[in-house]
Coordinates of C-alpha atoms in Angstrom, one line a residue:
M796 CA 43.5 -70.4 76.5
S797 CA 40.3 -71.1 78.4
I798 CA 39.9 -70.0 82.1
A799 CA 39.8 -73.7 83.1
A800 CA 43.2 -74.2 81.4
K801 CA 44.6 -71.1 83.1
E802 CA 43.6 -72.6 86.5
A803 CA 45.8 -75.6 85.8
H804 CA 48.7 -73.2 86.3
P805 CA 48.2 -71.9 89.9
G806 CA 51.4 -69.9 89.7
R807 CA 49.8 -67.7 87.1
A808 CA 46.5 -67.1 89.0
R809 CA 47.8 -64.0 90.8
W810 CA 48.7 -62.4 87.5
W811 CA 45.2 -62.9 86.1
I812 CA 43.8 -61.5 89.3
L813 CA 46.1 -58.5 89.0
A814 CA 44.9 -58.0 85.4
F815 CA 41.4 -57.6 86.7
L816 CA 42.5 -55.2 89.4
F817 CA 44.1 -53.2 86.6
L818 CA 40.8 -53.2 84.7
S819 CA 38.7 -52.3 87.8
T820 CA 41.0 -49.3 88.3
V821 CA 40.6 -48.3 84.6
L822 CA 36.9 -48.4 85.0
N823 CA 37.1 -46.5 88.3
Y824 CA 38.9 -43.6 86.7
V825 CA 36.9 -43.6 83.5
D826 CA 33.7 -43.3 85.6
R827 CA 35.0 -40.5 87.8
Q828 CA 36.7 -38.6 84.9
T829 CA 33.5 -38.6 82.9
L830 CA 32.2 -35.6 84.7
S831 CA 35.4 -33.6 84.7
I832 CA 35.8 -34.1 80.9
L833 CA 32.2 -33.1 80.3
A834 CA 32.0 -30.4 83.0
P835 CA 31.5 -27.4 80.6
M836 CA 28.8 -29.3 78.7
V837 CA 27.0 -30.6 81.8
Q838 CA 27.2 -27.2 83.5
A839 CA 25.7 -25.4 80.5
D840 CA 22.9 -27.9 80.2
L841 CA 22.0 -28.0 83.9
G842 CA 22.8 -24.3 84.7
I843 CA 25.7 -25.0 87.2
D844 CA 28.4 -22.4 87.8
D845 CA 32.0 -23.1 88.9
R846 CA 31.1 -22.9 92.6
G847 CA 28.3 -25.3 92.1
Y848 CA 30.6 -27.7 90.2
A849 CA 33.1 -27.5 93.1
S850 CA 30.4 -28.4 95.5
I851 CA 29.5 -31.4 93.5
V852 CA 33.1 -32.5 93.3
Q853 CA 33.3 -32.0 97.1
G854 CA 30.2 -34.1 97.6
F855 CA 31.9 -36.9 95.7
L856 CA 35.1 -36.5 97.8
L857 CA 33.1 -36.5 101.0
A858 CA 31.4 -39.7 100.2
Y859 CA 34.7 -41.1 98.9
T860 CA 36.5 -40.1 102.1
L861 CA 33.9 -41.5 104.5
A862 CA 33.3 -44.7 102.5
H863 CA 37.0 -45.7 102.8
L864 CA 36.5 -46.4 106.5
G865 CA 33.5 -48.7 105.9
A866 CA 35.0 -50.2 102.7
G867 CA 38.2 -51.2 104.5
W868 CA 36.3 -52.8 107.3
L869 CA 34.0 -54.7 104.9
T870 CA 36.9 -55.9 102.7
D871 CA 38.7 -57.3 105.7
R872 CA 35.6 -59.3 106.7
V873 CA 34.2 -60.5 103.4
G874 CA 37.5 -60.7 101.5
P875 CA 38.5 -58.7 98.4
K876 CA 36.8 -61.1 95.9
V877 CA 33.3 -60.5 97.2
G878 CA 34.0 -56.9 98.4
L879 CA 35.3 -55.6 95.1
A880 CA 32.5 -57.2 93.1
L881 CA 30.0 -55.3 95.4
F882 CA 31.9 -52.0 95.1
V883 CA 32.2 -52.2 91.3
G884 CA 28.5 -53.0 91.0
W885 CA 27.5 -50.1 93.2
W886 CA 29.6 -47.4 91.5
S887 CA 28.7 -48.6 88.0
A888 CA 25.0 -48.3 88.8
A889 CA 25.7 -44.8 90.2
N890 CA 27.5 -43.8 87.0
I891 CA 24.5 -45.0 84.9
V892 CA 22.1 -43.0 87.1
T893 CA 24.2 -39.9 86.4
G894 CA 23.0 -40.1 82.8
F895 CA 19.4 -39.5 83.9
V896 CA 19.8 -36.4 86.2
H897 CA 18.1 -33.1 85.4
S898 CA 19.3 -30.8 88.2
A899 CA 22.4 -29.9 90.2
I900 CA 20.9 -31.6 93.2
Q901 CA 20.3 -34.9 91.3
L902 CA 23.8 -34.7 89.8
G903 CA 25.4 -34.1 93.3
A904 CA 23.4 -37.1 94.7
A905 CA 24.5 -39.4 91.9
R906 CA 28.2 -38.4 92.2
F907 CA 27.9 -38.8 96.0
A908 CA 26.7 -42.4 95.4
L909 CA 29.6 -42.9 93.0
G910 CA 32.1 -41.9 95.7
L911 CA 30.6 -44.4 98.1
G912 CA 31.3 -47.2 95.7
E913 CA 34.7 -46.1 94.2
A914 CA 36.5 -46.0 97.5
G915 CA 36.3 -49.8 97.8
N916 CA 38.7 -50.3 94.9
Y917 CA 41.5 -48.9 97.0
T918 CA 40.9 -51.1 100.0
A919 CA 40.3 -54.4 98.1
A920 CA 43.3 -53.9 95.7
P921 CA 46.1 -53.6 98.3
K922 CA 44.6 -56.4 100.4
T923 CA 44.7 -58.6 97.3
V924 CA 48.3 -57.7 96.7
S925 CA 49.2 -58.4 100.4
E926 CA 47.5 -61.9 100.0
R927 CA 49.0 -62.9 96.7
F928 CA 52.4 -61.3 96.2
P929 CA 55.8 -61.5 97.9
A930 CA 57.8 -58.4 98.9
H931 CA 59.9 -58.2 95.7
E932 CA 56.8 -58.3 93.5
R933 CA 54.5 -56.1 95.6
G934 CA 55.8 -52.8 94.2
F935 CA 55.3 -53.9 90.6
A936 CA 51.8 -55.3 91.4
V937 CA 50.8 -52.0 93.1
G938 CA 52.2 -50.2 90.1
V939 CA 50.2 -52.3 87.6
Y940 CA 46.9 -51.7 89.2
T941 CA 47.7 -48.1 89.9
A942 CA 48.6 -47.7 86.3
G943 CA 45.0 -48.7 85.6
A944 CA 44.0 -45.3 87.0
M945 CA 46.2 -43.5 84.5
V946 CA 45.1 -45.7 81.6
G947 CA 41.5 -44.8 82.6
A948 CA 42.4 -41.1 82.7
T949 CA 44.3 -41.5 79.4
I950 CA 41.4 -43.1 77.5
A951 CA 38.7 -41.1 79.1
P952 CA 39.2 -37.8 77.2
P953 CA 38.9 -39.4 73.7
L954 CA 36.3 -42.0 74.7
I955 CA 34.1 -39.6 76.7
G956 CA 34.6 -36.9 74.1
W957 CA 33.6 -39.1 71.3
L958 CA 30.5 -40.6 73.1
A959 CA 29.3 -37.1 74.1
L960 CA 29.8 -35.5 70.7
A961 CA 28.2 -38.5 68.9
H962 CA 25.5 -39.5 71.3
G963 CA 25.1 -36.8 73.9
W964 CA 26.7 -36.4 77.4
R965 CA 24.0 -38.6 79.1
M966 CA 25.0 -41.6 77.0
A967 CA 28.6 -41.2 78.0
F968 CA 27.7 -41.9 81.6
I969 CA 25.3 -44.8 80.8
A970 CA 27.7 -46.6 78.4
T971 CA 30.8 -46.3 80.7
G972 CA 28.8 -47.4 83.7
A973 CA 27.5 -50.5 82.0
L974 CA 31.1 -51.8 81.5
G975 CA 31.4 -52.5 85.2
F976 CA 28.8 -55.3 85.2
I977 CA 30.7 -57.1 82.5
W978 CA 33.9 -56.8 84.6
I979 CA 32.2 -58.5 87.6
I980 CA 31.6 -61.7 85.6
G981 CA 35.3 -62.0 84.7
W982 CA 36.5 -61.1 88.2
W983 CA 34.4 -63.9 89.7
L984 CA 35.7 -66.5 87.2
V985 CA 39.5 -65.8 87.6
H986 CA 39.3 -66.4 91.3
R987 CA 38.3 -70.0 91.0
N988 CA 40.9 -72.1 92.8
A989 CA 43.4 -69.2 92.9
P990 CA 45.8 -69.9 95.9
L991 CA 47.1 -67.3 98.3
A992 CA 50.8 -66.4 98.5
E993 CA 52.8 -68.3 101.1
N994 CA 55.0 -65.3 101.8
G995 CA 52.6 -62.4 102.2
P996 CA 53.2 -59.7 104.8
D997 CA 52.1 -61.9 107.7
A998 CA 54.7 -64.6 106.8
A999 CA 57.8 -62.9 105.7
G1000 CA 57.3 -59.5 104.2
R1001 CA 56.2 -57.3 107.1
E1002 CA 58.6 -54.5 108.0
D1003 CA 57.4 -53.6 111.5
G1004 CA 55.1 -52.6 114.1
A1005 CA 51.6 -53.9 113.5
A1006 CA 51.3 -57.2 115.3
A1007 CA 49.0 -59.9 114.3
G1008 CA 45.8 -60.5 116.1
S1009 CA 42.6 -58.6 116.6
L1010 CA 43.0 -54.8 116.8
G1011 CA 40.2 -52.3 117.3
W1012 CA 39.9 -48.9 115.6
L1013 CA 41.5 -46.9 118.5
P1014 CA 44.6 -49.1 118.7
L1015 CA 45.0 -48.8 114.9
L1016 CA 44.6 -45.1 114.9
K1017 CA 47.2 -44.7 117.7
Q1018 CA 49.9 -46.3 115.5
R1019 CA 52.2 -43.7 114.1
P1020 CA 52.6 -45.4 110.6
V1021 CA 48.8 -45.4 110.2
W1022 CA 48.1 -41.8 110.9
G1023 CA 51.5 -40.7 109.6
L1024 CA 50.9 -42.2 106.1
A1025 CA 47.3 -40.9 106.2
M1026 CA 48.8 -37.4 106.7
A1027 CA 51.3 -37.9 103.9
R1028 CA 48.5 -38.8 101.5
M1029 CA 46.4 -35.9 102.7
V1030 CA 49.2 -33.5 101.9
T1031 CA 50.2 -34.9 98.5
D1032 CA 47.0 -36.3 96.9
P1033 CA 45.4 -32.9 96.3
V1034 CA 48.0 -32.5 93.5
W1035 CA 46.5 -35.4 91.7
Y1036 CA 42.9 -34.4 92.4
F1037 CA 43.6 -31.1 90.7
Y1038 CA 45.0 -32.8 87.6
L1039 CA 41.9 -35.0 87.5
F1040 CA 39.1 -32.6 88.2
W1041 CA 40.5 -29.2 87.3
F1042 CA 43.4 -29.4 84.8
P1043 CA 41.2 -30.2 81.8
K1044 CA 38.9 -27.3 82.8
Y1045 CA 41.9 -25.0 83.3
M1046 CA 43.1 -25.8 79.8
I1047 CA 39.7 -25.2 78.3
D1048 CA 38.6 -22.1 80.3
E1049 CA 42.0 -20.3 80.8
R1050 CA 44.1 -21.5 77.9
G1051 CA 41.5 -21.5 75.1
M1052 CA 41.5 -25.2 74.2
T1053 CA 38.4 -26.9 72.9
L1054 CA 36.9 -30.2 74.1
M1055 CA 38.1 -31.9 71.0
Q1056 CA 41.7 -30.5 71.4
M1057 CA 41.7 -31.8 75.0
A1058 CA 40.5 -35.2 73.9
Q1059 CA 43.4 -35.3 71.5
V1060 CA 46.3 -34.4 73.8
A1061 CA 45.2 -34.8 77.5
W1062 CA 46.4 -38.5 77.3
I1063 CA 50.0 -37.3 77.4
V1064 CA 49.8 -36.4 81.1
Y1065 CA 48.1 -39.6 82.0
L1066 CA 50.6 -41.7 79.9
A1067 CA 53.4 -40.1 82.0
A1068 CA 51.5 -41.1 85.1
D1069 CA 51.3 -44.7 83.8
L1070 CA 55.1 -44.7 83.4
G1071 CA 55.5 -43.4 86.9
A1072 CA 53.3 -46.1 88.4
L1073 CA 54.9 -49.0 86.6
G1074 CA 58.5 -47.6 86.7
G1075 CA 58.2 -46.6 90.4
G1076 CA 57.0 -50.0 91.4
W1077 CA 59.4 -51.9 89.3
A1078 CA 62.4 -49.8 90.5
S1079 CA 61.6 -50.3 94.2
G1080 CA 61.3 -54.0 93.5
R1081 CA 64.7 -54.1 91.9
L1082 CA 66.2 -52.4 94.9
V1083 CA 64.6 -55.0 97.2
R1084 CA 66.1 -57.8 95.0
R1085 CA 69.5 -56.2 95.4
G1086 CA 69.3 -56.3 99.2
M1087 CA 67.8 -53.0 100.2
S1088 CA 65.0 -53.3 102.8
P1089 CA 61.5 -52.9 101.4
A1090 CA 60.8 -49.7 103.4
S1091 CA 64.1 -48.1 102.4
S1092 CA 63.5 -48.8 98.7
R1093 CA 60.0 -47.3 98.7
L1094 CA 61.3 -44.1 100.6
C1095 CA 64.2 -43.8 98.1
L1096 CA 61.8 -43.7 95.1
M1097 CA 59.5 -41.3 96.9
A1098 CA 62.3 -38.9 97.6
G1099 CA 63.2 -38.7 93.9
A1100 CA 59.5 -38.0 93.1
A1101 CA 59.4 -35.2 95.8
V1102 CA 62.3 -33.6 93.9
L1103 CA 60.6 -33.7 90.5
A1104 CA 57.0 -32.7 91.4
P1105 CA 57.8 -29.0 92.3
L1106 CA 58.6 -28.4 88.6
G1107 CA 54.9 -28.1 88.1
A1108 CA 55.1 -24.6 89.6
S1109 CA 56.5 -23.5 86.2
I1110 CA 52.9 -23.7 84.8
A1111 CA 52.1 -20.6 86.9
G1112 CA 54.1 -18.5 84.5
G1113 CA 51.8 -19.3 81.6
P1114 CA 54.3 -21.2 79.3
S1115 CA 53.3 -22.5 75.9
I1116 CA 50.6 -25.2 75.6
T1117 CA 53.4 -27.7 74.8
A1118 CA 55.5 -26.7 77.8
T1119 CA 52.4 -26.7 80.0
F1120 CA 51.7 -30.3 79.1
A1121 CA 55.3 -31.2 79.5
F1122 CA 55.4 -29.8 83.1
A1123 CA 52.1 -31.4 83.9
A1124 CA 53.4 -34.8 82.6
V1125 CA 56.5 -34.5 84.9
V1126 CA 54.2 -33.8 87.9
A1127 CA 51.9 -36.7 87.0
L1128 CA 54.9 -39.1 86.6
A1129 CA 56.4 -38.0 90.0
H1130 CA 53.1 -38.2 91.8
L1131 CA 52.5 -41.8 90.6
V1132 CA 56.0 -42.8 91.6
F1133 CA 55.2 -41.4 95.0
M1134 CA 51.7 -42.9 95.3
T1135 CA 52.8 -46.3 94.1
N1136 CA 55.6 -46.5 96.7
I1137 CA 53.7 -45.1 99.6
T1138 CA 51.0 -47.7 99.0
T1139 CA 53.5 -50.5 98.8
L1140 CA 55.2 -49.1 101.9
A1141 CA 51.9 -49.5 103.7
V1142 CA 51.5 -53.1 102.4
D1143 CA 55.0 -53.8 103.6
T1144 CA 54.3 -52.5 107.1
F1145 CA 50.9 -53.9 108.1
P1146 CA 49.7 -57.5 108.7
R1147 CA 47.4 -59.0 106.1
Q1148 CA 44.3 -59.3 108.3
H1149 CA 44.2 -55.5 108.9
V1150 CA 45.5 -54.2 105.5
A1151 CA 42.1 -53.1 104.1
T1152 CA 40.9 -51.4 107.3
I1153 CA 44.2 -49.6 107.6
F1154 CA 44.1 -48.6 104.0
G1155 CA 40.7 -47.2 104.6
I1156 CA 42.1 -44.9 107.2
I1157 CA 45.1 -43.9 105.1
A1158 CA 42.9 -43.3 102.0
A1159 CA 40.4 -41.3 104.1
G1160 CA 43.3 -38.9 104.7
S1161 CA 43.7 -38.6 101.0
G1162 CA 40.0 -37.8 100.5
F1163 CA 40.0 -35.3 103.3
G1164 CA 42.9 -33.5 101.7
G1165 CA 41.1 -33.6 98.4
M1166 CA 38.0 -32.0 99.9
L1167 CA 39.9 -29.1 101.4
S1168 CA 41.9 -28.5 98.2
T1169 CA 38.9 -28.7 96.0
K1170 CA 37.1 -26.0 97.9
L1171 CA 40.2 -23.8 97.7
V1172 CA 40.7 -24.5 94.0
G1173 CA 37.1 -23.7 93.3
E1174 CA 37.4 -20.3 94.9
L1175 CA 40.7 -19.5 93.1
A1176 CA 39.3 -20.8 89.7
S1177 CA 36.3 -18.5 90.1
N1178 CA 38.7 -15.6 90.6
G1179 CA 41.0 -16.6 87.7
S1180 CA 43.9 -17.4 90.1
Y1181 CA 45.0 -20.7 88.9
H1182 CA 48.7 -19.6 89.0
N1183 CA 48.5 -19.6 92.8
V1184 CA 47.3 -23.2 92.8
F1185 CA 50.4 -24.3 90.7
L1186 CA 52.7 -22.4 93.1
G1187 CA 51.2 -23.8 96.2
M1188 CA 51.4 -27.4 94.9
A1189 CA 55.2 -27.1 94.5
V1190 CA 55.8 -27.7 98.2
L1191 CA 53.3 -30.6 98.9
H1192 CA 55.4 -33.6 97.8
P1193 CA 58.5 -32.6 99.8
I1194 CA 56.4 -32.1 102.9
G1195 CA 54.6 -35.4 102.3
W1196 CA 57.9 -37.3 102.0
L1197 CA 59.2 -35.9 105.3
I1198 CA 56.0 -37.0 107.0
A1199 CA 56.2 -40.5 105.5
W1200 CA 59.8 -40.8 106.4
W1201 CA 59.1 -39.7 110.0
A1202 CA 56.1 -42.0 110.3
T1203 CA 58.0 -45.2 109.2
R1204 CA 61.6 -44.5 110.2
R1205 CA 61.4 -46.8 113.3
P1206 CA 59.2 -49.7 114.1
S1207 CA 56.1 -48.5 115.9
R1208 CA 54.9 -50.3 119.0
T1209 CA 51.4 -51.7 118.7
A1210 CA 49.0 -49.9 121.0
G1211 CA 46.6 -51.9 123.1

């Protein structure tokens, strides 16, 4: 069916837009995973040790954290259609540039630029969902585009491994970056004549607290749901950052796997995360359809995830490779159930015109937590103390759930 024919069915437009949100998130994670998959190869070629690698990852996270604030503001003003096209173009160019670096400083600068662009995906996507999906569909919609991250992480090991082994690590960065410019063309086309939802958060779906109208940064920051959900992300997202940036390296350096072996089996963890994203979003939507309030349904699923995630501490004991991947898969599934529902909880809570700006604040909390944890993990990895990392992560999701519950348990009065 042609794009023009698809536009004749306006009720389907939101699903085509969601499909492109899914694809942008796939690209987002393929591009950021490229370095973690190729870290040993790139480090050896450029002469970078583990502390240097940790500093480069921290540079990415610093840019990623700070960029969320500006990306949210920009998305609310130009809209997610224009905003996301700009963000994808920027980070794709940064990934291509990574293929031409010749020093640790150049690599750090290229990954810093990547972080500046990649943040925008996570302000434009929730704003798009708030504009185009009702409450009972929002959880699933968030789950779909969030699953794109896991698909990206799933296909990255075999794709990047093959590109690097067949054409060299530089071509892996160039080829994956080029895909973003193809995506921009499709994104622009599917938006033609696509209507907004009539029952977005401003109309019927908002749970509490953030009143419509113009709000400045200070009033937004004073709202308990805003900084409370930012804290919850800051506490829990370091778990996922570890599985993205360090788990493949842990399995190669500490458990004796080769790059090819990782390329063959790492997808298991990210497939489990896909199931968590889709299943967590679908399940909370089912609870909403059965009469539970949107906020309660999200918190219920997050509580279940907070019970499962601590099982990852079992990896500290050095179980078999099979058991290690099984426990890692449980953690990945639990985290994505948690992340999908905390994202949907925020979409439920805040009015449409402020969604991207508020998501920028919340996601900045995530990046800040990632920066702190990456520095700590880098030090522990250099000392061969990965087991302490797995033990420490066991408490993070229960703490994050308590913070999220406290932040959203009652409507918050709008400051200002």
